[in-house]
Amino acid sequence: MPKMKSHTGTGKRVRVTGKGKIMKQQAGLRHNLEKKPSTRTRRLTGVVEAAKSDVKRLKKLLGR
């Protein structure tokens, strides 16, 4: 049986904390920033914990 390979693209997009939480960048800060309010763009900065519904899929992609 071949070894399981972790998804390298996912590894570049998410980070696992010491306690095992999956942290990700929020969406919506790539383009069309002029029409978005500054309050919204400020709120979208930084990293957040991934949604509970996505955690199982992300862990499988990371090989955990």
Short mmCIF file of N, CA and C in Angstrom, two decimals:
data_model
loop_
_atom_site.label_atom_id
_atom_site.label_comp_id
_atom_site.label_asym_id
_atom_site.label_seq_id
_atom_site.Cartn_x
_atom_site.Cartn_y
_atom_site.Cartn_z
N MET A 1 0.85 -1.18 0.00
CA MET A 1 0.00 0.00 0.00
C MET A 1 0.90 1.25 0.00
N PRO A 2 0.66 2.19 -0.93
CA PRO A 2 1.49 3.40 -0.95
C PRO A 2 1.19 4.32 0.22
N LYS A 3 2.15 5.17 0.52
CA LYS A 3 1.97 6.13 1.61
C LYS A 3 0.92 7.17 1.25
N MET A 4 0.23 7.67 2.27
CA MET A 4 -0.72 8.77 2.06
C MET A 4 0.07 10.06 1.88
N LYS A 5 -0.29 10.83 0.87
CA LYS A 5 0.40 12.10 0.65
C LYS A 5 -0.49 13.24 1.14
N SER A 6 0.12 14.18 1.85
CA SER A 6 -0.65 15.34 2.29
C SER A 6 -0.81 16.30 1.12
N HIS A 7 -1.89 17.04 1.09
CA HIS A 7 -2.19 17.98 0.01
C HIS A 7 -1.35 19.23 0.21
N THR A 8 -0.37 19.45 -0.65
CA THR A 8 0.58 20.56 -0.44
C THR A 8 -0.09 21.92 -0.54
N GLY A 9 -1.12 22.04 -1.39
CA GLY A 9 -1.83 23.32 -1.50
C GLY A 9 -2.54 23.69 -0.22
N THR A 10 -3.13 22.70 0.44
CA THR A 10 -3.80 22.95 1.72
C THR A 10 -2.79 23.32 2.78
N GLY A 11 -1.64 22.68 2.73
CA GLY A 11 -0.59 22.98 3.70
C GLY A 11 -0.11 24.41 3.63
N LYS A 12 -0.17 25.01 2.44
CA LYS A 12 0.24 26.40 2.28
C LYS A 12 -0.84 27.38 2.74
N ARG A 13 -2.09 26.92 2.80
CA ARG A 13 -3.20 27.81 3.10
C ARG A 13 -3.65 27.79 4.56
N VAL A 14 -3.42 26.70 5.24
CA VAL A 14 -3.85 26.59 6.64
C VAL A 14 -2.67 26.22 7.52
N ARG A 15 -2.84 26.45 8.82
CA ARG A 15 -1.78 26.19 9.79
C ARG A 15 -2.41 25.54 11.01
N VAL A 16 -1.75 24.54 11.55
CA VAL A 16 -2.27 23.83 12.71
C VAL A 16 -1.57 24.36 13.96
N THR A 17 -2.36 24.74 14.96
CA THR A 17 -1.79 25.25 16.21
C THR A 17 -1.30 24.10 17.07
N GLY A 18 -0.70 24.44 18.18
CA GLY A 18 -0.20 23.42 19.09
C GLY A 18 -1.29 22.55 19.66
N LYS A 19 -2.48 23.11 19.85
CA LYS A 19 -3.61 22.33 20.40
C LYS A 19 -4.39 21.59 19.31
N GLY A 20 -3.99 21.79 18.03
CA GLY A 20 -4.65 21.06 16.96
C GLY A 20 -5.73 21.83 16.23
N LYS A 21 -5.93 23.10 16.57
CA LYS A 21 -6.92 23.91 15.84
C LYS A 21 -6.36 24.26 14.47
N ILE A 22 -7.24 24.42 13.49
CA ILE A 22 -6.81 24.77 12.15
C ILE A 22 -7.13 26.24 11.91
N MET A 23 -6.08 27.02 11.65
CA MET A 23 -6.23 28.46 11.44
C MET A 23 -6.11 28.76 9.95
N LYS A 24 -6.93 29.72 9.47
CA LYS A 24 -6.91 30.08 8.06
C LYS A 24 -7.11 31.58 7.90
N GLN A 25 -6.74 32.08 6.72
CA GLN A 25 -6.96 33.48 6.37
C GLN A 25 -8.42 33.63 5.93
N GLN A 26 -9.04 34.77 6.24
CA GLN A 26 -10.41 34.98 5.83
C GLN A 26 -10.49 35.36 4.36
N ALA A 27 -11.55 34.98 3.70
CA ALA A 27 -11.75 35.29 2.28
C ALA A 27 -12.26 36.71 2.10
N GLY A 28 -12.07 37.24 0.91
CA GLY A 28 -12.65 38.53 0.57
C GLY A 28 -11.68 39.70 0.58
N LEU A 29 -10.37 39.44 0.59
CA LEU A 29 -9.40 40.54 0.61
C LEU A 29 -8.46 40.51 -0.59
N ARG A 30 -8.89 39.93 -1.69
CA ARG A 30 -8.00 39.80 -2.85
C ARG A 30 -8.23 40.89 -3.90
N HIS A 31 -9.48 41.21 -4.17
CA HIS A 31 -9.75 42.20 -5.22
C HIS A 31 -11.05 42.94 -4.91
N ASN A 32 -11.34 43.97 -5.71
CA ASN A 32 -12.52 44.84 -5.52
C ASN A 32 -12.52 45.48 -4.12
N LEU A 33 -11.35 45.89 -3.66
CA LEU A 33 -11.25 46.44 -2.31
C LEU A 33 -11.74 47.88 -2.23
N GLU A 34 -11.75 48.60 -3.36
CA GLU A 34 -12.18 50.00 -3.34
C GLU A 34 -13.65 50.15 -3.00
N LYS A 35 -14.46 49.18 -3.43
CA LYS A 35 -15.90 49.30 -3.18
C LYS A 35 -16.31 48.74 -1.81
N LYS A 36 -15.40 48.04 -1.14
CA LYS A 36 -15.72 47.51 0.18
C LYS A 36 -15.41 48.55 1.24
N PRO A 37 -16.25 48.66 2.26
CA PRO A 37 -15.99 49.63 3.33
C PRO A 37 -14.72 49.26 4.11
N SER A 38 -14.04 50.28 4.61
CA SER A 38 -12.81 50.06 5.38
C SER A 38 -13.07 49.22 6.61
N THR A 39 -14.25 49.38 7.20
CA THR A 39 -14.58 48.60 8.39
C THR A 39 -14.59 47.10 8.05
N ARG A 40 -15.10 46.79 6.87
CA ARG A 40 -15.18 45.38 6.46
C ARG A 40 -13.78 44.83 6.19
N THR A 41 -12.93 45.60 5.49
CA THR A 41 -11.60 45.11 5.19
C THR A 41 -10.77 44.96 6.46
N ARG A 42 -10.97 45.83 7.43
CA ARG A 42 -10.27 45.70 8.71
C ARG A 42 -10.72 44.45 9.46
N ARG A 43 -12.01 44.18 9.39
CA ARG A 43 -12.56 43.01 10.07
C ARG A 43 -12.04 41.71 9.47
N LEU A 44 -11.73 41.74 8.17
CA LEU A 44 -11.29 40.52 7.48
C LEU A 44 -9.79 40.25 7.62
N THR A 45 -9.03 41.15 8.25
CA THR A 45 -7.60 40.92 8.39
C THR A 45 -7.35 39.87 9.48
N GLY A 46 -6.16 39.28 9.43
CA GLY A 46 -5.77 38.31 10.45
C GLY A 46 -6.26 36.92 10.15
N VAL A 47 -5.89 35.99 11.01
CA VAL A 47 -6.26 34.59 10.82
C VAL A 47 -7.37 34.22 11.80
N VAL A 48 -8.22 33.30 11.38
CA VAL A 48 -9.32 32.83 12.22
C VAL A 48 -9.32 31.31 12.22
N GLU A 49 -10.04 30.75 13.16
CA GLU A 49 -10.18 29.30 13.23
C GLU A 49 -11.12 28.84 12.12
N ALA A 50 -10.78 27.74 11.48
CA ALA A 50 -11.60 27.20 10.40
C ALA A 50 -12.96 26.75 10.95
N ALA A 51 -13.97 26.82 10.09
CA ALA A 51 -15.32 26.43 10.48
C ALA A 51 -15.34 24.96 10.89
N LYS A 52 -16.20 24.65 11.85
CA LYS A 52 -16.28 23.29 12.38
C LYS A 52 -16.63 22.29 11.28
N SER A 53 -17.46 22.71 10.32
CA SER A 53 -17.87 21.82 9.25
C SER A 53 -16.73 21.50 8.28
N ASP A 54 -15.69 22.34 8.24
CA ASP A 54 -14.57 22.13 7.33
C ASP A 54 -13.41 21.37 7.97
N VAL A 55 -13.38 21.27 9.27
CA VAL A 55 -12.22 20.74 9.98
C VAL A 55 -11.91 19.31 9.58
N LYS A 56 -12.93 18.45 9.49
CA LYS A 56 -12.71 17.05 9.16
C LYS A 56 -12.06 16.91 7.78
N ARG A 57 -12.56 17.67 6.80
CA ARG A 57 -12.02 17.62 5.44
C ARG A 57 -10.59 18.15 5.40
N LEU A 58 -10.33 19.25 6.10
CA LEU A 58 -8.99 19.85 6.11
C LEU A 58 -7.97 18.91 6.76
N LYS A 59 -8.36 18.26 7.85
CA LYS A 59 -7.45 17.34 8.52
C LYS A 59 -7.12 16.16 7.62
N LYS A 60 -8.09 15.69 6.85
CA LYS A 60 -7.84 14.59 5.93
C LYS A 60 -6.87 15.03 4.84
N LEU A 61 -7.05 16.25 4.33
CA LEU A 61 -6.14 16.76 3.29
C LEU A 61 -4.72 16.94 3.83
N LEU A 62 -4.60 17.30 5.11
CA LEU A 62 -3.30 17.48 5.71
C LEU A 62 -2.63 16.17 6.14
N GLY A 63 -3.40 15.08 6.06
CA GLY A 63 -2.86 13.79 6.45
C GLY A 63 -2.79 13.60 7.95
N ARG A 64 -3.73 14.19 8.68
CA ARG A 64 -3.74 14.10 10.15
C ARG A 64 -4.89 13.22 10.61
#
